[in-house]
Amino acid sequence: MTAGHRLGIDIGGTKTAVALVADGSVQAMRSAPSGRGASGVVDVAVRLAREVLDAHAPRARGRGATVPVGACMPGLVDPVSGFARHAVNLEVESLDLAGELSARLGVPVAVENDVKAAALGAWRLRGSWSAGSAGSAGSVAGVGPARGSDDRGGESALAYLNLGTGLASAVVRDGIVVRGIDGAAGEIGHLPVGGDAPCTCGQVGCLETVASGSALARLWPATRRRARDPFAAAAAGDALAGAAVDVLCTGVGLAVQVLALASGAERVVVGGGLAGLGAPLLDGIRADLMRRARSSRIIDVLGLPDRVELLPADVPVAALGAAWLGVPDVPRLAAVASPDASPDVALPGERVG
Ligand SMILES: [Zn+2]
């Protein structure tokens, strides 16, 4: 019964969500407000994980084994050491996330940063959440992972752009999160792009200062708002809201262009809290990308408007990605040679037998 089941734990700044996944679809979900501090964070995650397993995979729990678990949270998360650091919103300075969860749940736990896990989840789902339109979120049950290379026969890469309070991003290539030497590969939020807005990182004019929730809050202050939705406010004649969404869509369009050019990802998926703005945001981003295409043949041939997608708010993409952490089913991992295997490489002029 539990063959193929995996458990994904997404510890967010406000909410912790746990998903039981099997055959590429969500079997059960449970969520609660996140705990605070290292022990609070772990307590809530463990409680939810046990609730889901007890309700939906009791035989596995009874044997104390077999459901692989992955977890993600904000901050600097090291998949090798298992430690999470500097998760300010959760009041966690340092936490042995893998060690604590593993000890309490009785299984090895793989861990990752939440945006990187979300990128992995989006890669596995490959757009199966919708027919390409924003705001048409279907049930998460039934969404299935897709594998293999892209339709053009190249490598499969996806860039994920998380528009929350800040701007975070990650790239997944052939099912593997691209990390780089310091785990910062694909993180473009602190790329200075102009303007004079100071950034939380100490630089001025970072991409995050024009393409994020904090950017929107600065450009369209709460004290000036008469509506919640800046696009609706702009349509109703709020000039400040109109200017703010113009900056936002232009900034996100630039972020999409940078990610596509730098990573070669065939798709750029936009998620995070601002994705809840829905179709008007996607339309605004695509309009900006079309404007960029009209001014440059090089950009035009990239077809960026067709490569950007908006993630519906109800797809638990980080929990799904966490569930699939460390799944060794991609060609790159399968090709790793055993220590005593002879190298299967050809030098110039040689043939591999
Ligand atoms: Zn910055």
Tab-separated table of C-alpha atoms and ligand atoms in Angstrom:
chain	number	residue	atom	x	y	z
A	1	MET	CA	0.000	0.000	0.000
A	2	THR	CA	2.806	2.399	0.757
A	3	ALA	CA	4.948	1.598	-2.244
A	4	GLY	CA	5.754	4.849	-3.977
A	5	HIS	CA	4.429	7.057	-1.202
A	6	ARG	CA	6.528	10.080	-0.302
A	7	LEU	CA	5.980	12.797	2.267
A	8	GLY	CA	6.827	16.438	1.610
A	9	ILE	CA	7.000	19.043	4.380
A	10	ASP	CA	6.946	22.726	3.439
A	11	ILE	CA	7.776	24.936	6.426
A	12	GLY	CA	6.774	28.405	5.303
A	13	GLY	CA	7.083	31.762	7.025
A	14	THR	CA	3.431	31.638	8.100
A	15	LYS	CA	2.178	28.120	7.355
A	16	THR	CA	3.551	24.599	7.420
A	17	ALA	CA	2.042	22.221	4.856
A	18	VAL	CA	2.543	18.470	4.621
A	19	ALA	CA	1.648	16.504	1.489
A	20	LEU	CA	1.527	12.746	1.014
A	21	VAL	CA	2.333	12.001	-2.610
A	22	ALA	CA	1.986	8.771	-4.567
A	23	ASP	CA	2.073	8.065	-8.271
A	24	GLY	CA	2.719	11.729	-8.840
A	25	SER	CA	-0.486	12.916	-7.243
A	26	VAL	CA	-1.335	14.332	-3.835
A	27	GLN	CA	-3.071	11.743	-1.645
A	28	ALA	CA	-3.471	13.936	1.438
A	29	MET	CA	-2.626	17.424	2.663
A	30	ARG	CA	-2.495	18.897	6.159
A	31	SER	CA	-1.425	22.382	7.205
A	32	ALA	CA	-1.170	24.577	10.303
A	33	PRO	CA	0.483	27.835	11.349
A	34	SER	CA	4.250	27.361	11.486
A	35	GLY	CA	5.953	27.111	14.850
A	36	ARG	CA	8.476	29.699	15.958
A	37	GLY	CA	12.045	29.025	16.959
A	38	ALA	CA	13.927	25.818	16.170
A	39	SER	CA	11.897	23.542	18.436
A	40	GLY	CA	8.559	25.125	17.507
A	41	VAL	CA	9.257	24.728	13.787
A	42	VAL	CA	10.141	21.047	14.204
A	43	ASP	CA	7.214	20.316	16.589
A	44	VAL	CA	4.586	21.548	14.114
A	45	ALA	CA	6.219	19.750	11.174
A	46	VAL	CA	6.425	16.453	13.064
A	47	ARG	CA	2.836	16.708	14.331
A	48	LEU	CA	1.452	17.298	10.857
A	49	ALA	CA	3.609	14.558	9.325
A	50	ARG	CA	2.387	12.033	11.901
A	51	GLU	CA	-1.232	13.074	11.384
A	52	VAL	CA	-0.983	12.533	7.644
A	53	LEU	CA	0.865	9.230	7.966
A	54	ASP	CA	-1.476	7.899	10.673
A	55	ALA	CA	-4.529	8.760	8.604
A	56	HIS	CA	-3.339	7.722	5.179
A	57	ALA	CA	-0.393	5.364	5.487
A	58	PRO	CA	-0.948	3.552	8.817
A	59	ARG	CA	0.777	0.332	7.819
A	60	ALA	CA	3.951	2.204	7.019
A	61	ARG	CA	3.813	3.999	10.338
A	62	GLY	CA	3.225	0.692	12.105
A	63	ARG	CA	6.395	-0.715	10.657
A	64	GLY	CA	8.159	2.496	11.519
A	65	ALA	CA	9.605	2.734	8.067
A	66	THR	CA	9.407	3.149	4.361
A	67	VAL	CA	7.793	6.492	3.563
A	68	PRO	CA	10.654	8.728	2.419
A	69	VAL	CA	10.423	12.267	3.748
A	70	GLY	CA	11.708	15.560	2.391
A	71	ALA	CA	11.406	18.983	4.007
A	72	CYS	CA	12.060	22.546	2.979
A	73	MET	CA	12.133	25.919	4.690
A	74	PRO	CA	13.313	29.479	4.023
A	75	GLY	CA	16.849	30.582	4.708
A	76	LEU	CA	20.170	28.967	3.924
A	77	VAL	CA	19.480	25.244	3.810
A	78	ASP	CA	22.380	22.885	3.170
A	79	PRO	CA	21.200	19.533	1.751
A	80	VAL	CA	24.523	17.925	2.645
A	81	SER	CA	24.865	18.940	6.306
A	82	GLY	CA	21.084	19.066	6.775
A	83	PHE	CA	21.303	22.414	8.584
A	84	ALA	CA	19.060	25.433	8.059
A	85	ARG	CA	20.350	28.882	8.966
A	86	HIS	CA	19.133	32.483	9.027
A	87	ALA	CA	15.405	31.819	8.646
A	88	VAL	CA	14.598	35.178	10.197
A	89	ASN	CA	10.795	35.043	9.891
A	90	LEU	CA	10.714	31.692	11.690
A	91	GLU	CA	13.089	32.966	14.399
A	92	VAL	CA	15.551	30.235	13.491
A	93	GLU	CA	19.232	31.114	13.535
A	94	SER	CA	20.548	27.560	13.197
A	95	LEU	CA	18.698	24.238	13.109
A	96	ASP	CA	19.747	20.682	12.272
A	97	LEU	CA	16.552	20.299	10.243
A	98	ALA	CA	17.400	16.925	8.700
A	99	GLY	CA	18.756	15.532	11.964
A	100	GLU	CA	15.844	16.668	14.144
A	101	LEU	CA	13.115	15.536	11.734
A	102	SER	CA	14.894	12.254	11.062
A	103	ALA	CA	15.239	11.486	14.774
A	104	ARG	CA	11.567	12.259	15.473
A	105	LEU	CA	10.090	10.536	12.383
A	106	GLY	CA	12.428	7.555	12.295
A	107	VAL	CA	13.399	7.876	8.640
A	108	PRO	CA	16.131	9.745	6.775
A	109	VAL	CA	14.946	13.210	5.786
A	110	ALA	CA	16.260	15.159	2.797
A	111	VAL	CA	16.165	18.954	3.120
A	112	GLU	CA	16.333	21.944	0.804
A	113	ASN	CA	15.622	25.657	0.659
A	114	ASP	CA	11.910	26.302	0.046
A	115	VAL	CA	12.271	28.152	-3.254
A	116	LYS	CA	14.625	25.492	-4.606
A	117	ALA	CA	12.148	22.807	-3.525
A	118	ALA	CA	9.335	24.737	-5.227
A	119	ALA	CA	11.407	24.878	-8.406
A	120	LEU	CA	11.845	21.113	-8.229
A	121	GLY	CA	8.114	20.635	-7.668
A	122	ALA	CA	7.307	22.845	-10.646
A	123	TRP	CA	9.783	20.914	-12.777
A	124	ARG	CA	8.162	17.613	-11.818
A	125	LEU	CA	4.677	18.908	-12.538
A	126	ARG	CA	5.682	20.491	-15.845
A	127	GLY	CA	2.687	22.713	-16.238
A	128	SER	CA	0.123	20.026	-15.514
A	129	TRP	CA	-1.627	22.437	-13.136
A	130	SER	CA	-3.365	24.229	-15.944
A	131	ALA	CA	-3.901	24.515	-19.651
A	132	GLY	CA	-1.653	27.541	-19.673
A	133	SER	CA	-3.989	30.112	-18.222
A	134	ALA	CA	-3.631	31.779	-14.870
A	135	GLY	CA	-6.349	31.472	-12.303
A	136	SER	CA	-7.632	28.169	-13.609
A	137	ALA	CA	-6.232	26.081	-10.812
A	138	GLY	CA	-7.579	22.581	-10.725
A	139	SER	CA	-7.395	20.061	-7.945
A	140	VAL	CA	-3.885	19.189	-6.921
A	141	ALA	CA	-4.901	15.535	-6.904
A	142	GLY	CA	-4.198	14.074	-10.275
A	143	VAL	CA	-1.313	16.317	-11.223
A	144	GLY	CA	1.441	14.050	-12.290
A	145	PRO	CA	5.161	14.250	-12.759
A	146	ALA	CA	6.570	14.309	-16.216
A	147	ARG	CA	10.037	13.231	-17.087
A	148	GLY	CA	12.467	13.409	-19.926
A	149	SER	CA	13.872	16.078	-22.113
A	150	ASP	CA	11.945	18.925	-23.596
A	151	ASP	CA	10.019	18.678	-26.832
A	152	ARG	CA	12.902	20.057	-28.859
A	153	GLY	CA	15.164	17.236	-27.793
A	154	GLY	CA	17.406	19.316	-25.551
A	155	GLU	CA	17.965	19.173	-21.833
A	156	SER	CA	15.021	19.924	-19.633
A	157	ALA	CA	15.477	23.048	-17.549
A	158	LEU	CA	12.973	25.153	-15.658
A	159	ALA	CA	13.459	28.461	-13.873
A	160	TYR	CA	11.211	29.328	-10.943
A	161	LEU	CA	10.643	32.925	-9.930
A	162	ASN	CA	9.149	33.399	-6.464
A	163	LEU	CA	7.512	36.793	-5.986
A	164	GLY	CA	7.025	37.101	-2.249
A	165	THR	CA	8.099	39.965	-0.029
A	166	GLY	CA	11.387	39.616	-1.859
A	167	LEU	CA	12.370	38.054	-5.180
A	168	ALA	CA	13.930	34.612	-5.063
A	169	SER	CA	14.606	32.260	-7.927
A	170	ALA	CA	16.053	28.858	-8.700
A	171	VAL	CA	16.828	26.688	-11.685
A	172	VAL	CA	16.247	22.945	-12.087
A	173	ARG	CA	18.034	21.101	-14.855
A	174	ASP	CA	17.176	17.489	-15.702
A	175	GLY	CA	15.483	17.122	-12.338
A	176	ILE	CA	18.389	18.449	-10.299
A	177	VAL	CA	18.447	21.792	-8.502
A	178	VAL	CA	21.313	23.894	-9.834
A	179	ARG	CA	23.189	25.063	-6.742
A	180	GLY	CA	26.596	26.325	-7.720
A	181	ILE	CA	29.455	26.439	-5.252
A	182	ASP	CA	27.536	28.489	-2.677
A	183	GLY	CA	23.934	27.505	-3.326
A	184	ALA	CA	23.225	30.893	-4.912
A	185	ALA	CA	23.104	29.831	-8.573
A	186	GLY	CA	20.004	31.222	-10.247
A	187	GLU	CA	19.349	33.772	-7.496
A	188	ILE	CA	18.914	36.958	-9.519
A	189	GLY	CA	17.022	39.110	-7.010
A	190	HIS	CA	20.125	41.017	-6.006
A	191	LEU	CA	21.279	41.800	-9.510
A	192	PRO	CA	21.463	45.631	-9.656
A	193	VAL	CA	19.382	46.818	-12.619
A	194	GLY	CA	19.120	50.547	-12.009
A	195	GLY	CA	17.047	52.994	-10.044
A	196	ASP	CA	17.859	54.499	-6.695
A	197	ALA	CA	15.838	52.325	-4.327
A	198	PRO	CA	17.990	50.901	-1.549
A	199	CYS	CA	17.814	47.116	-1.188
A	200	THR	CA	17.816	45.044	1.987
A	201	CYS	CA	21.094	43.501	0.816
A	202	GLY	CA	22.973	46.793	1.025
A	203	GLN	CA	23.128	47.457	-2.717
A	204	VAL	CA	21.013	49.977	-4.606
A	205	GLY	CA	18.590	49.279	-7.442
A	206	CYS	CA	18.455	45.474	-7.206
A	207	LEU	CA	15.926	43.591	-9.317
A	208	GLU	CA	14.102	42.886	-6.052
A	209	THR	CA	13.428	46.629	-5.647
A	210	VAL	CA	11.226	46.610	-8.773
A	211	ALA	CA	9.877	43.046	-8.895
A	212	SER	CA	8.593	41.919	-5.500
A	213	GLY	CA	5.910	42.430	-2.889
A	214	SER	CA	8.105	44.928	-1.064
A	215	ALA	CA	8.550	46.857	-4.316
A	216	LEU	CA	4.786	47.019	-4.780
A	217	ALA	CA	4.323	48.127	-1.163
A	218	ARG	CA	6.867	50.924	-1.636
A	219	LEU	CA	5.394	52.117	-4.932
A	220	TRP	CA	1.772	51.817	-3.822
A	221	PRO	CA	1.781	52.440	-0.042
A	222	ALA	CA	-0.984	50.992	2.115
A	223	THR	CA	-1.950	54.487	3.216
A	224	ARG	CA	-2.804	55.376	-0.392
A	225	ARG	CA	-4.808	52.258	-1.181
A	226	ARG	CA	-8.547	52.101	-1.527
A	227	ALA	CA	-8.508	48.527	-2.875
A	228	ARG	CA	-6.513	45.367	-2.262
A	229	ASP	CA	-5.707	44.542	-5.862
A	230	PRO	CA	-3.387	47.026	-7.589
A	231	PHE	CA	-4.571	45.962	-11.055
A	232	ALA	CA	-8.202	46.546	-10.100
A	233	ALA	CA	-7.258	49.880	-8.542
A	234	ALA	CA	-5.362	50.887	-11.681
A	235	ALA	CA	-8.332	49.961	-13.860
A	236	ALA	CA	-10.525	52.097	-11.590
A	237	GLY	CA	-8.351	55.134	-12.214
A	238	ASP	CA	-5.814	55.004	-9.365
A	239	ALA	CA	-2.810	56.538	-11.144
A	240	LEU	CA	-0.369	55.554	-8.411
A	241	ALA	CA	-1.499	51.924	-8.631
A	242	GLY	CA	-1.176	52.090	-12.415
A	243	ALA	CA	2.385	53.336	-12.172
A	244	ALA	CA	3.201	50.680	-9.572
A	245	VAL	CA	1.930	47.761	-11.674
A	246	ASP	CA	3.804	49.132	-14.692
A	247	VAL	CA	7.060	49.046	-12.717
A	248	LEU	CA	6.202	45.613	-11.314
A	249	CYS	CA	5.385	44.027	-14.687
A	250	THR	CA	8.450	45.573	-16.301
A	251	GLY	CA	10.624	44.321	-13.441
A	252	VAL	CA	9.203	40.805	-13.598
A	253	GLY	CA	9.555	40.818	-17.374
A	254	LEU	CA	13.213	41.698	-16.958
A	255	ALA	CA	13.608	38.912	-14.393
A	256	VAL	CA	12.059	36.417	-16.826
A	257	GLN	CA	14.376	37.578	-19.598
A	258	VAL	CA	17.462	37.343	-17.376
A	259	LEU	CA	16.521	33.854	-16.162
A	260	ALA	CA	15.790	32.597	-19.675
A	261	LEU	CA	19.018	34.016	-21.110
A	262	ALA	CA	21.248	32.968	-18.223
A	263	SER	CA	19.847	29.493	-17.606
A	264	GLY	CA	18.490	28.443	-20.977
A	265	ALA	CA	15.362	27.239	-19.211
A	266	GLU	CA	12.585	26.565	-21.670
A	267	ARG	CA	9.983	27.651	-19.140
A	268	VAL	CA	9.938	30.291	-16.424
A	269	VAL	CA	7.284	29.678	-13.772
A	270	VAL	CA	6.187	32.607	-11.608
A	271	GLY	CA	4.934	31.694	-8.138
A	272	GLY	CA	4.823	33.152	-4.638
A	273	GLY	CA	2.294	35.430	-2.977
A	274	LEU	CA	2.103	37.960	-5.807
A	275	ALA	CA	1.167	35.172	-8.233
A	276	GLY	CA	-2.222	35.330	-6.516
A	277	LEU	CA	-2.844	38.527	-8.505
A	278	GLY	CA	-3.632	36.107	-11.309
A	279	ALA	CA	-4.381	36.799	-14.963
A	280	PRO	CA	-3.798	40.588	-14.861
A	281	LEU	CA	-0.246	39.994	-13.598
A	282	LEU	CA	0.471	37.360	-16.249
A	283	ASP	CA	-1.016	39.597	-18.940
A	284	GLY	CA	1.142	42.484	-17.737
A	285	ILE	CA	4.307	40.353	-17.740
A	286	ARG	CA	3.552	39.034	-21.234
A	287	ALA	CA	2.837	42.557	-22.491
A	288	ASP	CA	6.241	43.649	-21.217
A	289	LEU	CA	7.934	40.651	-22.859
A	290	MET	CA	6.181	41.434	-26.146
A	291	ARG	CA	7.417	45.024	-25.910
A	292	ARG	CA	10.962	43.734	-25.409
A	293	ALA	CA	10.542	41.412	-28.417
A	294	ARG	CA	9.385	44.258	-30.661
A	295	SER	CA	12.566	46.195	-29.932
A	296	SER	CA	14.997	43.318	-30.504
A	297	ARG	CA	15.127	40.536	-33.060
A	298	ILE	CA	17.352	38.544	-30.689
A	299	ILE	CA	14.795	38.745	-27.923
A	300	ASP	CA	11.921	38.169	-30.332
A	301	VAL	CA	13.184	34.768	-31.437
A	302	LEU	CA	13.316	33.594	-27.813
A	303	GLY	CA	9.522	33.547	-27.713
A	304	LEU	CA	9.507	34.622	-24.069
A	305	PRO	CA	5.770	35.457	-23.824
A	306	ASP	CA	4.990	31.793	-24.493
A	307	ARG	CA	7.618	30.530	-22.052
A	308	VAL	CA	6.351	32.291	-18.929
A	309	GLU	CA	3.632	30.730	-16.772
A	310	LEU	CA	1.865	31.688	-13.574
A	311	LEU	CA	1.530	29.099	-10.837
A	312	PRO	CA	-1.969	28.891	-9.335
A	313	ALA	CA	-2.022	29.669	-5.617
A	314	ASP	CA	-3.496	26.304	-4.628
A	315	VAL	CA	-0.757	24.084	-6.029
A	316	PRO	CA	1.473	23.128	-3.054
A	317	VAL	CA	4.539	23.153	-5.220
A	318	ALA	CA	7.123	23.431	-2.413
A	319	ALA	CA	5.650	20.488	-0.491
A	320	LEU	CA	5.566	18.467	-3.710
A	321	GLY	CA	9.160	19.382	-4.465
A	322	ALA	CA	10.166	18.453	-0.911
A	323	ALA	CA	8.499	15.063	-1.349
A	324	TRP	CA	10.601	14.463	-4.432
A	325	LEU	CA	13.902	15.575	-2.921
A	326	GLY	CA	16.584	13.032	-3.548
A	327	VAL	CA	14.528	10.821	-5.863
A	328	PRO	CA	17.263	9.104	-7.855
A	329	ASP	CA	15.254	8.531	-11.006
A	330	VAL	CA	16.859	10.924	-13.416
A	331	PRO	CA	19.327	9.873	-16.096
A	332	ARG	CA	22.164	11.926	-14.671
A	333	LEU	CA	22.092	10.023	-11.387
A	334	ALA	CA	21.548	6.664	-13.041
A	335	ALA	CA	24.694	7.222	-15.092
A	336	VAL	CA	26.990	7.649	-12.076
A	337	ALA	CA	29.590	4.900	-12.341
A	338	SER	CA	30.313	2.507	-9.514
A	339	PRO	CA	33.844	2.797	-8.075
A	340	ASP	CA	35.167	-0.254	-9.877
A	341	ALA	CA	33.589	0.508	-13.243
A	342	SER	CA	35.940	1.346	-16.068
A	343	PRO	CA	35.568	4.866	-17.386
A	344	ASP	CA	33.291	5.007	-20.385
A	345	VAL	CA	34.974	7.902	-22.124
A	346	ALA	CA	36.698	8.167	-25.460
A	347	LEU	CA	39.941	10.038	-25.940
A	348	PRO	CA	40.525	11.609	-29.333
A	349	GLY	CA	41.151	8.817	-31.830
A	350	GLU	CA	39.885	6.081	-29.500
A	351	ARG	CA	36.683	4.149	-29.594
A	352	VAL	CA	34.770	3.063	-26.570
A	353	GLY	CA	34.146	-0.660	-26.784
B	1	ZN	ZN	19.718	43.501	-3.182
